Amino acid sequence: MHHPASIDWDSARAALFEIARARLSPAVMTLTVHDAIGYVLGRDVLSPMPVPHYDSSAMDGYAVAGRSPWTLKIPDYPDDSTQNIHKLTLALAAGEATPIFTGGLIPEGCESIVRSEHARLEQQDAATLLFSEHGEPAAGKDIRRAGEELDRGALLARSGTSVTPRLAAALAVGGIDEVDVYEPVGVAVAFSGNEVITSGVPGPGEVRDAFMGAVQPMVSTLGAQVVQSRRLPDEAQAFTSWLQTTDAPVLMVTGGSSTSGVDMVRDTLAEIGATYVFESVSVRPGHPALAALLPGNRILLGLPGNPLAAYTSLYSYLPALLDGACQRELRTLPTAPLARDTQAGRGGTALILPCALNSGELTPLEHRKSHMLTAFASADALAVVPASGASAGELVGYIRL
Ligand SMILES: Nc1nc2c(c(=O)[nH]1)N[C@H]1C(S)=C(S)[C@@H](COP(=O)(O)OP(=O)(O)OC[C@H]3O[C@@H](n4cnc5c(N)ncnc54)[C@H](O)[C@@H]3O)O[C@H]1N2
Ligand code: MOO
């Protein structure tokens, strides 16, 4: 029996990242900033203006010039309270003041702001005089300057960045209406397993499907899009024809990946002229996971049939593939300390463990064998424990779920 060469988990991710970067090039489309939420920027976004774009008051109060007391000048405010009064200003000479609101345009001649709670007004003959109860304000006090956050033409967001609602808000403030984003990478998924049933309580020798219906939203959470999803019989010819005729940049199959010689995926790959990106990974669960380059610059991800192994593999490899496709850096994992000593996997491999993440600490959950899903269902993160194992308190990388 052929024993496929295993590579370590980091190398598997790096190899997939490289092949996706070289072979996939998702199209770029233009969307409004808010429709672009959930997509990945396909081009840098430069600021069309300085941010903030004008000098404004940071406080409600009075714009002043020169030293106190200041003679108050009041603009003609419109009766219509829906009007924008932020633009209504009166130029100031030394010794003058005018009311201003937070965000109001700084009038010509203004040197600083006296906050309303520090202001005292006194009527003297026809004039209203303004005094500051906080002493003379320093020059520039409570004035927010144009460009203090970004210069005109500065990078607002880099290509490859995911558009979150937070980024959309920052882009809108920067005066951006539309951005260029990558079309999500299309993923065709095939689920194998003649023993799999799709409804009801399974009898002995049958299993209820762990994938269909869950993989699709998971793939979109990870930033790609399922474009086709089907069941395949455990039959080499059906699998070969699916591989040959499916026109999607990424193909993903669950099950049939085992290295025992009774599973169909590996036998078929050589036949259709595929080359392995990796054949097997030194990690548990999920060592039979594989990736291959198919004719036509398509990439196949073979996920093991055991449900937890399939999902840990999906979360391990699809993000690396998408980082490559979107021409950005391969993401590095955040780290956190393990709550207890953890041994390496059987045969000295790395381990991927469903964990709770509490107070910054990763606690491995019970029921995490590769055919079990309850720990994964409630986990906050998948910890990646190195092949050497890790002691309590040691930092390990993790994937946030
Ligand atoms: N002799 C060996 N046997 C196995 C090895 C090995 O190295 N030598 N590896 C084991 C490991 S580890 C895994 S993981 C699995 C990989 O199996 P396959 O990818 O070939 O998947 P299947 O054999 O089709 O299924 C395995 C397991 O998963 C269940 N399954 C499959 N699809 C579904 C589904 N949609 N929903 C729920 N459960 C599913 C299937 O019934 C099996 O129980 O091989 C080990 N064996
Ligand atoms: O490695 Mo298997 O993938 O343990 O379940």
Short mmCIF file of C-alpha atoms and ligand atoms in Angstrom, two decimals:
data_model
loop_
_atom_site.label_atom_id
_atom_site.label_comp_id
_atom_site.label_asym_id
_atom_site.label_seq_id
_atom_site.Cartn_x
_atom_site.Cartn_y
_atom_site.Cartn_z
CA MET A 1 0.00 0.00 0.00
CA HIS A 2 1.28 3.49 -0.84
CA HIS A 3 1.82 5.66 2.22
CA PRO A 4 1.49 9.27 1.20
CA ALA A 5 4.11 11.71 2.38
CA SER A 6 2.86 13.92 5.20
CA ILE A 7 3.82 17.53 5.60
CA ASP A 8 3.30 19.61 8.69
CA TRP A 9 0.26 21.80 9.16
CA ASP A 10 2.04 25.13 8.58
CA SER A 11 3.72 23.83 5.42
CA ALA A 12 0.40 22.53 4.11
CA ARG A 13 -1.16 25.96 4.57
CA ALA A 14 1.82 27.71 3.02
CA ALA A 15 1.84 25.37 -0.01
CA LEU A 16 -1.86 25.91 -0.61
CA PHE A 17 -1.47 29.66 -0.20
CA GLU A 18 1.32 29.71 -2.81
CA ILE A 19 -0.52 27.62 -5.36
CA ALA A 20 -3.69 29.69 -4.97
CA ARG A 21 -1.73 32.90 -5.32
CA ALA A 22 -0.11 31.65 -8.52
CA ARG A 23 -3.13 29.94 -10.11
CA LEU A 24 -6.29 31.74 -9.00
CA SER A 25 -7.22 35.27 -9.92
CA PRO A 26 -10.74 36.14 -8.87
CA ALA A 27 -12.41 38.86 -10.95
CA VAL A 28 -12.77 42.32 -9.47
CA MET A 29 -16.14 44.10 -9.40
CA THR A 30 -17.30 47.51 -8.18
CA LEU A 31 -19.84 47.75 -5.34
CA THR A 32 -21.15 50.55 -3.18
CA VAL A 33 -19.28 50.73 0.12
CA HIS A 34 -22.18 49.26 2.07
CA ASP A 35 -22.92 46.49 -0.42
CA ALA A 36 -19.22 45.63 -0.25
CA ILE A 37 -19.46 44.55 3.41
CA GLY A 38 -18.38 40.92 3.59
CA TYR A 39 -16.24 41.14 0.44
CA VAL A 40 -12.48 41.59 0.13
CA LEU A 41 -11.00 44.74 -1.41
CA GLY A 42 -9.47 44.03 -4.81
CA ARG A 43 -7.66 47.37 -4.99
CA ASP A 44 -6.15 49.83 -2.54
CA VAL A 45 -8.48 52.65 -1.50
CA LEU A 46 -6.81 56.08 -1.32
CA SER A 47 -8.33 58.97 0.51
CA PRO A 48 -9.71 61.56 -1.95
CA MET A 49 -9.36 64.27 0.70
CA PRO A 50 -7.54 64.95 3.95
CA VAL A 51 -9.31 63.36 6.95
CA PRO A 52 -10.81 65.31 8.65
CA HIS A 53 -11.26 67.47 5.60
CA TYR A 54 -11.63 70.89 7.27
CA ASP A 55 -10.61 72.57 10.51
CA SER A 56 -13.52 72.26 12.93
CA SER A 57 -14.44 72.81 16.54
CA ALA A 58 -14.19 69.81 18.88
CA MET A 59 -16.60 71.41 21.36
CA ASP A 60 -19.75 73.48 21.59
CA GLY A 61 -18.80 77.01 22.69
CA TYR A 62 -17.22 80.08 21.15
CA ALA A 63 -14.58 80.59 18.49
CA VAL A 64 -12.26 83.35 19.73
CA ALA A 65 -9.44 85.52 18.36
CA GLY A 66 -6.86 87.37 20.48
CA ARG A 67 -7.22 87.84 24.23
CA SER A 68 -10.29 88.11 26.47
CA PRO A 69 -12.70 89.66 27.00
CA TRP A 70 -14.10 89.05 23.54
CA THR A 71 -16.92 90.95 21.90
CA LEU A 72 -19.54 88.50 20.72
CA LYS A 73 -20.66 88.48 17.05
CA ILE A 74 -23.68 86.35 16.23
CA PRO A 75 -24.43 85.18 12.68
CA ASP A 76 -27.93 85.47 11.27
CA TYR A 77 -29.21 82.00 12.06
CA PRO A 78 -31.99 80.82 9.76
CA ASP A 79 -35.46 80.26 11.29
CA ASP A 80 -35.58 76.85 9.63
CA SER A 81 -34.07 74.45 12.19
CA THR A 82 -33.38 71.81 9.52
CA GLN A 83 -30.67 74.01 7.99
CA ASN A 84 -26.98 73.14 8.40
CA ILE A 85 -25.54 75.93 10.57
CA HIS A 86 -22.06 74.35 10.76
CA LYS A 87 -21.04 76.31 7.70
CA LEU A 88 -22.30 79.67 9.03
CA THR A 89 -19.26 81.57 10.23
CA LEU A 90 -18.17 85.13 10.76
CA ALA A 91 -14.53 86.10 10.29
CA LEU A 92 -12.95 87.22 13.58
CA ALA A 93 -10.56 90.05 14.40
CA ALA A 94 -8.50 90.06 17.64
CA GLY A 95 -10.84 90.54 20.59
CA GLU A 96 -13.87 88.98 18.87
CA ALA A 97 -15.82 85.76 19.45
CA THR A 98 -18.64 83.94 17.71
CA PRO A 99 -20.76 80.93 18.75
CA ILE A 100 -19.67 77.58 17.35
CA PHE A 101 -20.87 73.97 17.60
CA THR A 102 -18.99 70.69 17.62
CA GLY A 103 -18.01 70.08 14.00
CA GLY A 104 -18.59 73.73 13.06
CA LEU A 105 -16.27 75.24 10.49
CA ILE A 106 -13.49 77.27 12.15
CA PRO A 107 -13.99 80.90 11.13
CA GLU A 108 -11.22 82.90 9.58
CA GLY A 109 -9.07 84.52 12.30
CA CYS A 110 -10.15 82.05 15.03
CA GLU A 111 -7.28 80.94 17.28
CA SER A 112 -9.00 78.69 19.80
CA ILE A 113 -12.31 77.59 21.29
CA VAL A 114 -13.80 78.49 24.67
CA ARG A 115 -16.09 75.63 25.73
CA SER A 116 -19.64 76.69 26.61
CA GLU A 117 -19.27 75.44 30.21
CA HIS A 118 -16.22 77.71 30.68
CA ALA A 119 -17.92 80.75 29.17
CA ARG A 120 -19.48 83.71 30.98
CA LEU A 121 -21.37 86.36 29.04
CA GLU A 122 -21.83 89.92 30.29
CA GLN A 123 -23.92 92.62 28.69
CA GLN A 124 -22.10 95.98 28.50
CA ASP A 125 -24.16 98.67 26.76
CA ALA A 126 -24.93 97.34 23.29
CA ALA A 127 -22.11 94.77 23.39
CA THR A 128 -22.11 91.24 24.76
CA LEU A 129 -18.70 90.39 26.24
CA LEU A 130 -17.37 86.87 26.61
CA PHE A 131 -15.05 85.88 29.49
CA SER A 132 -13.36 82.54 30.02
CA GLU A 133 -13.62 81.10 33.53
CA HIS A 134 -10.72 78.80 32.69
CA GLY A 135 -8.15 81.42 31.85
CA GLU A 136 -6.95 82.25 28.33
CA PRO A 137 -7.33 79.20 26.04
CA ALA A 138 -4.07 77.95 24.50
CA ALA A 139 -3.67 78.54 20.77
CA GLY A 140 -5.44 75.78 18.84
CA LYS A 141 -7.36 74.59 21.91
CA ASP A 142 -10.28 72.32 20.97
CA ILE A 143 -9.70 72.79 17.26
CA ARG A 144 -9.49 69.56 15.25
CA ARG A 145 -7.23 70.11 12.29
CA ALA A 146 -7.81 69.05 8.71
CA GLY A 147 -5.60 66.09 7.80
CA GLU A 148 -4.71 65.19 11.41
CA GLU A 149 -5.90 61.61 10.76
CA LEU A 150 -4.93 61.14 7.08
CA ASP A 151 -3.39 63.22 4.30
CA ARG A 152 -5.12 63.51 0.94
CA GLY A 153 -4.06 60.48 -1.15
CA ALA A 154 -3.09 58.42 1.92
CA LEU A 155 -3.96 54.73 2.06
CA LEU A 156 -7.43 54.33 3.58
CA ALA A 157 -7.55 50.55 3.12
CA ARG A 158 -5.26 48.04 1.46
CA SER A 159 -6.23 45.57 -1.25
CA GLY A 160 -6.92 42.22 0.42
CA THR A 161 -8.64 43.78 3.43
CA SER A 162 -12.06 42.40 4.32
CA VAL A 163 -14.76 45.05 4.23
CA THR A 164 -16.33 45.00 7.68
CA PRO A 165 -19.12 47.34 8.79
CA ARG A 166 -16.35 49.19 10.70
CA LEU A 167 -14.28 49.68 7.56
CA ALA A 168 -17.39 50.70 5.59
CA ALA A 169 -18.01 53.43 8.17
CA ALA A 170 -14.41 54.69 7.88
CA LEU A 171 -14.63 54.66 4.07
CA ALA A 172 -17.90 56.60 4.13
CA VAL A 173 -16.36 59.24 6.38
CA GLY A 174 -13.53 59.45 3.86
CA GLY A 175 -16.05 60.35 1.15
CA ILE A 176 -15.86 57.01 -0.68
CA ASP A 177 -19.00 55.80 -2.50
CA GLU A 178 -17.76 52.71 -4.29
CA VAL A 179 -14.92 50.22 -3.93
CA ASP A 180 -13.47 47.44 -6.05
CA VAL A 181 -13.82 44.02 -4.45
CA TYR A 182 -12.95 40.48 -5.48
CA GLU A 183 -15.79 38.31 -6.64
CA PRO A 184 -15.97 35.57 -4.01
CA VAL A 185 -14.02 32.47 -5.00
CA GLY A 186 -16.50 29.83 -6.18
CA VAL A 187 -16.42 26.46 -4.44
CA ALA A 188 -18.10 23.35 -5.79
CA VAL A 189 -18.72 20.78 -3.06
CA ALA A 190 -19.34 17.05 -3.36
CA PHE A 191 -20.33 14.91 -0.41
CA SER A 192 -19.52 11.22 -0.59
CA GLY A 193 -20.67 8.32 1.57
CA ASN A 194 -23.28 5.73 0.59
CA GLU A 195 -23.97 5.24 4.31
CA VAL A 196 -25.06 8.85 4.74
CA ILE A 197 -28.75 9.65 5.13
CA THR A 198 -30.15 13.18 5.02
CA SER A 199 -33.14 13.01 7.36
CA GLY A 200 -34.44 11.12 10.35
CA VAL A 201 -32.72 9.05 12.99
CA PRO A 202 -30.02 6.88 11.42
CA GLY A 203 -29.98 3.13 12.02
CA PRO A 204 -26.83 1.11 12.80
CA GLY A 205 -24.40 1.34 9.87
CA GLU A 206 -25.96 4.61 8.71
CA VAL A 207 -24.98 8.17 9.63
CA ARG A 208 -26.91 11.36 9.45
CA ASP A 209 -25.24 13.89 7.17
CA ALA A 210 -22.91 16.24 9.03
CA PHE A 211 -22.06 18.47 6.09
CA MET A 212 -24.78 19.43 3.67
CA GLY A 213 -26.44 22.63 4.77
CA ALA A 214 -23.65 23.51 7.23
CA VAL A 215 -20.69 23.65 4.85
CA GLN A 216 -22.27 26.28 2.65
CA PRO A 217 -22.70 29.00 5.33
CA MET A 218 -19.32 28.06 6.78
CA VAL A 219 -17.66 28.58 3.41
CA SER A 220 -19.32 31.96 3.07
CA THR A 221 -18.26 32.94 6.60
CA LEU A 222 -14.72 32.14 5.51
CA GLY A 223 -15.12 34.46 2.49
CA ALA A 224 -15.85 32.14 -0.45
CA GLN A 225 -19.11 31.05 -2.08
CA VAL A 226 -20.54 27.60 -2.65
CA VAL A 227 -21.59 27.55 -6.30
CA GLN A 228 -22.56 23.90 -6.50
CA SER A 229 -23.29 21.26 -3.92
CA ARG A 230 -24.12 17.63 -4.59
CA ARG A 231 -23.96 14.13 -3.24
CA LEU A 232 -21.70 11.65 -4.96
CA PRO A 233 -21.96 7.87 -4.71
CA ASP A 234 -18.79 6.12 -3.50
CA GLU A 235 -17.92 5.21 -7.00
CA ALA A 236 -14.74 6.17 -8.83
CA GLN A 237 -16.39 6.89 -12.17
CA ALA A 238 -18.85 9.39 -10.65
CA PHE A 239 -16.03 11.12 -8.84
CA THR A 240 -13.79 11.24 -11.93
CA SER A 241 -16.52 12.72 -14.02
CA TRP A 242 -17.31 15.32 -11.32
CA LEU A 243 -13.62 16.30 -11.23
CA GLN A 244 -13.42 16.52 -15.00
CA THR A 245 -16.58 18.46 -15.65
CA THR A 246 -16.91 20.84 -12.71
CA ASP A 247 -16.02 24.34 -13.71
CA ALA A 248 -15.24 26.11 -10.43
CA PRO A 249 -11.88 27.44 -9.25
CA VAL A 250 -12.11 25.37 -6.06
CA LEU A 251 -13.55 21.88 -5.69
CA MET A 252 -14.08 20.35 -2.30
CA VAL A 253 -14.97 16.76 -1.52
CA THR A 254 -15.85 15.22 1.83
CA GLY A 255 -14.94 11.62 2.58
CA GLY A 256 -13.21 9.05 0.44
CA SER A 257 -9.84 10.60 1.28
CA SER A 258 -8.39 7.87 3.46
CA THR A 259 -5.01 6.45 2.64
CA SER A 260 -6.10 2.86 3.27
CA GLY A 261 -6.55 2.08 -0.39
CA VAL A 262 -10.29 1.49 -0.22
CA ASP A 263 -11.20 5.12 -0.84
CA MET A 264 -11.69 6.59 -4.26
CA VAL A 265 -10.24 10.10 -4.18
CA ARG A 266 -6.56 9.26 -4.35
CA ASP A 267 -6.94 6.59 -7.03
CA THR A 268 -8.70 9.00 -9.32
CA LEU A 269 -6.39 11.98 -9.05
CA ALA A 270 -3.45 10.49 -10.94
CA GLU A 271 -5.82 9.34 -13.64
CA ILE A 272 -7.04 12.83 -14.46
CA GLY A 273 -3.60 14.46 -14.45
CA ALA A 274 -3.85 16.15 -11.04
CA THR A 275 -0.74 16.94 -9.00
CA TYR A 276 -0.71 16.99 -5.22
CA VAL A 277 -0.15 20.23 -3.33
CA PHE A 278 -0.06 18.03 -0.25
CA GLU A 279 -1.00 14.38 0.14
CA SER A 280 -1.44 14.12 3.86
CA VAL A 281 -0.81 16.34 6.87
CA SER A 282 0.89 15.52 10.20
CA VAL A 283 -2.02 16.64 12.29
CA ARG A 284 -4.88 14.96 14.18
CA PRO A 285 -7.62 14.93 13.39
CA GLY A 286 -7.38 15.38 9.67
CA HIS A 287 -4.23 13.62 8.56
CA PRO A 288 -5.82 12.29 5.32
CA ALA A 289 -6.70 15.83 4.17
CA LEU A 290 -5.25 16.55 0.75
CA ALA A 291 -5.01 19.29 -1.81
CA ALA A 292 -4.32 18.94 -5.52
CA LEU A 293 -3.98 21.10 -8.58
CA LEU A 294 -6.40 19.92 -11.27
CA PRO A 295 -6.19 20.62 -15.00
CA GLY A 296 -7.53 24.08 -15.77
CA ASN A 297 -5.97 25.76 -12.74
CA ARG A 298 -8.60 24.38 -10.41
CA ILE A 299 -7.73 23.41 -6.86
CA LEU A 300 -9.20 20.38 -5.09
CA LEU A 301 -9.46 20.20 -1.31
CA GLY A 302 -10.07 16.68 -0.09
CA LEU A 303 -11.60 16.75 3.39
CA PRO A 304 -11.63 13.56 5.49
CA GLY A 305 -15.04 11.97 6.03
CA ASN A 306 -14.90 11.97 9.81
CA PRO A 307 -16.95 15.10 10.61
CA LEU A 308 -14.61 16.86 13.04
CA ALA A 309 -11.63 16.07 10.80
CA ALA A 310 -13.49 17.57 7.82
CA TYR A 311 -14.31 20.76 9.68
CA THR A 312 -10.87 21.28 11.25
CA SER A 313 -9.43 20.77 7.76
CA LEU A 314 -11.87 23.24 6.23
CA TYR A 315 -10.94 25.91 8.81
CA SER A 316 -7.25 25.10 8.38
CA TYR A 317 -6.92 25.21 4.61
CA LEU A 318 -9.67 27.24 2.98
CA PRO A 319 -8.57 30.54 4.62
CA ALA A 320 -4.98 29.96 3.44
CA LEU A 321 -6.24 29.27 -0.06
CA LEU A 322 -8.35 32.44 -0.03
CA ASP A 323 -5.47 34.55 1.25
CA GLY A 324 -3.49 33.38 -1.78
CA ALA A 325 -6.37 33.93 -4.22
CA CYS A 326 -6.87 37.48 -2.89
CA GLN A 327 -3.13 38.18 -3.25
CA ARG A 328 -2.71 39.11 0.39
CA GLU A 329 -0.36 37.80 3.05
CA LEU A 330 -0.97 34.39 4.54
CA ARG A 331 -2.69 35.13 7.84
CA THR A 332 -0.83 34.28 11.00
CA LEU A 333 -2.72 32.87 13.94
CA PRO A 334 -3.38 34.79 17.14
CA THR A 335 -1.95 33.01 20.18
CA ALA A 336 -3.22 32.31 23.69
CA PRO A 337 -1.99 30.19 26.60
CA LEU A 338 -3.28 26.66 27.02
CA ALA A 339 -5.11 26.05 30.28
CA ARG A 340 -3.51 22.63 30.79
CA ASP A 341 -0.70 20.36 29.65
CA THR A 342 -1.54 18.85 26.27
CA GLN A 343 0.26 15.97 24.63
CA ALA A 344 0.97 15.78 20.93
CA GLY A 345 -1.22 13.71 18.64
CA ARG A 346 -0.81 9.99 18.10
CA GLY A 347 2.45 9.34 16.23
CA GLY A 348 3.91 12.71 17.24
CA THR A 349 1.70 14.95 15.14
CA ALA A 350 0.27 18.38 15.79
CA LEU A 351 -3.26 18.49 17.22
CA ILE A 352 -6.21 20.69 16.42
CA LEU A 353 -8.41 20.95 19.48
CA PRO A 354 -11.84 22.50 19.89
CA CYS A 355 -11.42 24.81 22.89
CA ALA A 356 -13.29 27.25 25.04
CA LEU A 357 -11.57 30.63 25.11
CA ASN A 358 -12.11 32.16 28.54
CA SER A 359 -10.18 35.07 30.02
CA GLY A 360 -7.68 34.68 27.20
CA GLU A 361 -7.02 31.00 27.99
CA LEU A 362 -7.68 28.00 25.75
CA THR A 363 -9.34 25.06 27.50
CA PRO A 364 -9.63 21.90 25.38
CA LEU A 365 -13.17 20.50 25.43
CA GLU A 366 -14.22 16.87 25.95
CA HIS A 367 -15.64 14.75 23.12
CA ARG A 368 -13.24 15.88 20.47
CA LYS A 369 -12.48 12.64 18.68
CA SER A 370 -12.62 12.93 14.93
CA HIS A 371 -16.10 11.41 14.56
CA MET A 372 -17.56 13.70 17.26
CA LEU A 373 -19.06 17.13 16.76
CA THR A 374 -20.42 18.28 20.12
CA ALA A 375 -17.18 19.95 21.26
CA PHE A 376 -16.77 21.67 17.90
CA ALA A 377 -20.38 22.86 18.07
CA SER A 378 -19.80 24.74 21.32
CA ALA A 379 -16.11 25.69 20.91
CA ASP A 380 -14.88 29.26 20.66
CA ALA A 381 -11.65 28.35 18.90
CA LEU A 382 -9.55 25.57 17.42
CA ALA A 383 -6.18 25.46 19.18
CA VAL A 384 -3.21 24.29 17.12
CA VAL A 385 -0.93 22.34 19.44
CA PRO A 386 2.53 21.67 17.97
CA ALA A 387 3.90 18.16 17.41
CA SER A 388 6.02 18.56 20.54
CA GLY A 389 2.90 19.07 22.69
CA ALA A 390 2.49 22.08 24.96
CA SER A 391 2.48 22.72 28.69
CA ALA A 392 -0.09 24.65 30.65
CA GLY A 393 0.50 28.37 30.15
CA GLU A 394 2.36 27.89 26.88
CA LEU A 395 1.20 30.07 23.99
CA VAL A 396 -0.29 28.23 21.03
CA GLY A 397 -1.89 29.50 17.84
CA TYR A 398 -5.63 29.28 17.47
CA ILE A 399 -8.34 29.74 14.85
CA ARG A 400 -11.31 31.75 16.10
CA LEU A 401 -14.61 30.03 15.29
N1 LIG B 1 -6.94 1.67 7.48
C1 LIG B 1 -7.11 2.97 7.70
N2 LIG B 1 -8.34 3.42 7.98
C2 LIG B 1 -8.52 4.74 8.22
C3 LIG B 1 -7.43 5.64 8.20
C4 LIG B 1 -6.18 5.12 7.85
O1 LIG B 1 -5.18 5.86 7.80
N3 LIG B 1 -6.06 3.79 7.63
N4 LIG B 1 -7.65 6.94 8.50
C5 LIG B 1 -8.77 7.24 9.35
C6 LIG B 1 -9.00 8.64 9.43
S1 LIG B 1 -7.97 9.49 10.42
C7 LIG B 1 -10.02 9.26 8.81
S2 LIG B 1 -10.33 10.88 9.04
C8 LIG B 1 -10.90 8.55 7.92
C9 LIG B 1 -10.89 9.24 6.57
O2 LIG B 1 -11.87 8.65 5.89
P1 LIG B 1 -12.36 9.08 4.47
O3 LIG B 1 -12.02 10.48 4.18
O4 LIG B 1 -11.93 8.08 3.50
O5 LIG B 1 -13.92 9.09 4.72
P2 LIG B 1 -14.96 7.89 4.76
O6 LIG B 1 -14.27 6.62 4.90
O7 LIG B 1 -15.86 8.08 3.63
O8 LIG B 1 -15.71 8.25 6.10
C10 LIG B 1 -15.06 8.25 7.33
C11 LIG B 1 -16.13 8.37 8.44
O9 LIG B 1 -16.83 9.56 8.27
C12 LIG B 1 -18.22 9.33 8.16
N5 LIG B 1 -18.85 10.27 7.23
C13 LIG B 1 -18.56 10.40 5.93
N6 LIG B 1 -19.36 11.34 5.38
C14 LIG B 1 -20.17 11.78 6.35
C15 LIG B 1 -21.22 12.72 6.40
N7 LIG B 1 -21.62 13.41 5.32
N8 LIG B 1 -21.83 12.92 7.58
C16 LIG B 1 -21.47 12.22 8.69
N9 LIG B 1 -20.47 11.33 8.69
C17 LIG B 1 -19.84 11.09 7.55
C18 LIG B 1 -18.29 7.93 7.63
O10 LIG B 1 -19.53 7.32 7.87
C19 LIG B 1 -17.16 7.27 8.39
O11 LIG B 1 -17.54 6.94 9.68
O12 LIG B 1 -10.49 7.24 7.70
C20 LIG B 1 -10.04 6.56 8.89
N10 LIG B 1 -9.79 5.21 8.53
O1 MOO B 2 -7.24 12.21 11.16
MO1 MOO B 2 -8.78 11.46 11.03
O2 MOO B 2 -8.80 12.77 10.06
O3 MOO B 2 -8.44 11.44 12.73
O4 MOO B 2 -10.16 11.77 11.73
#
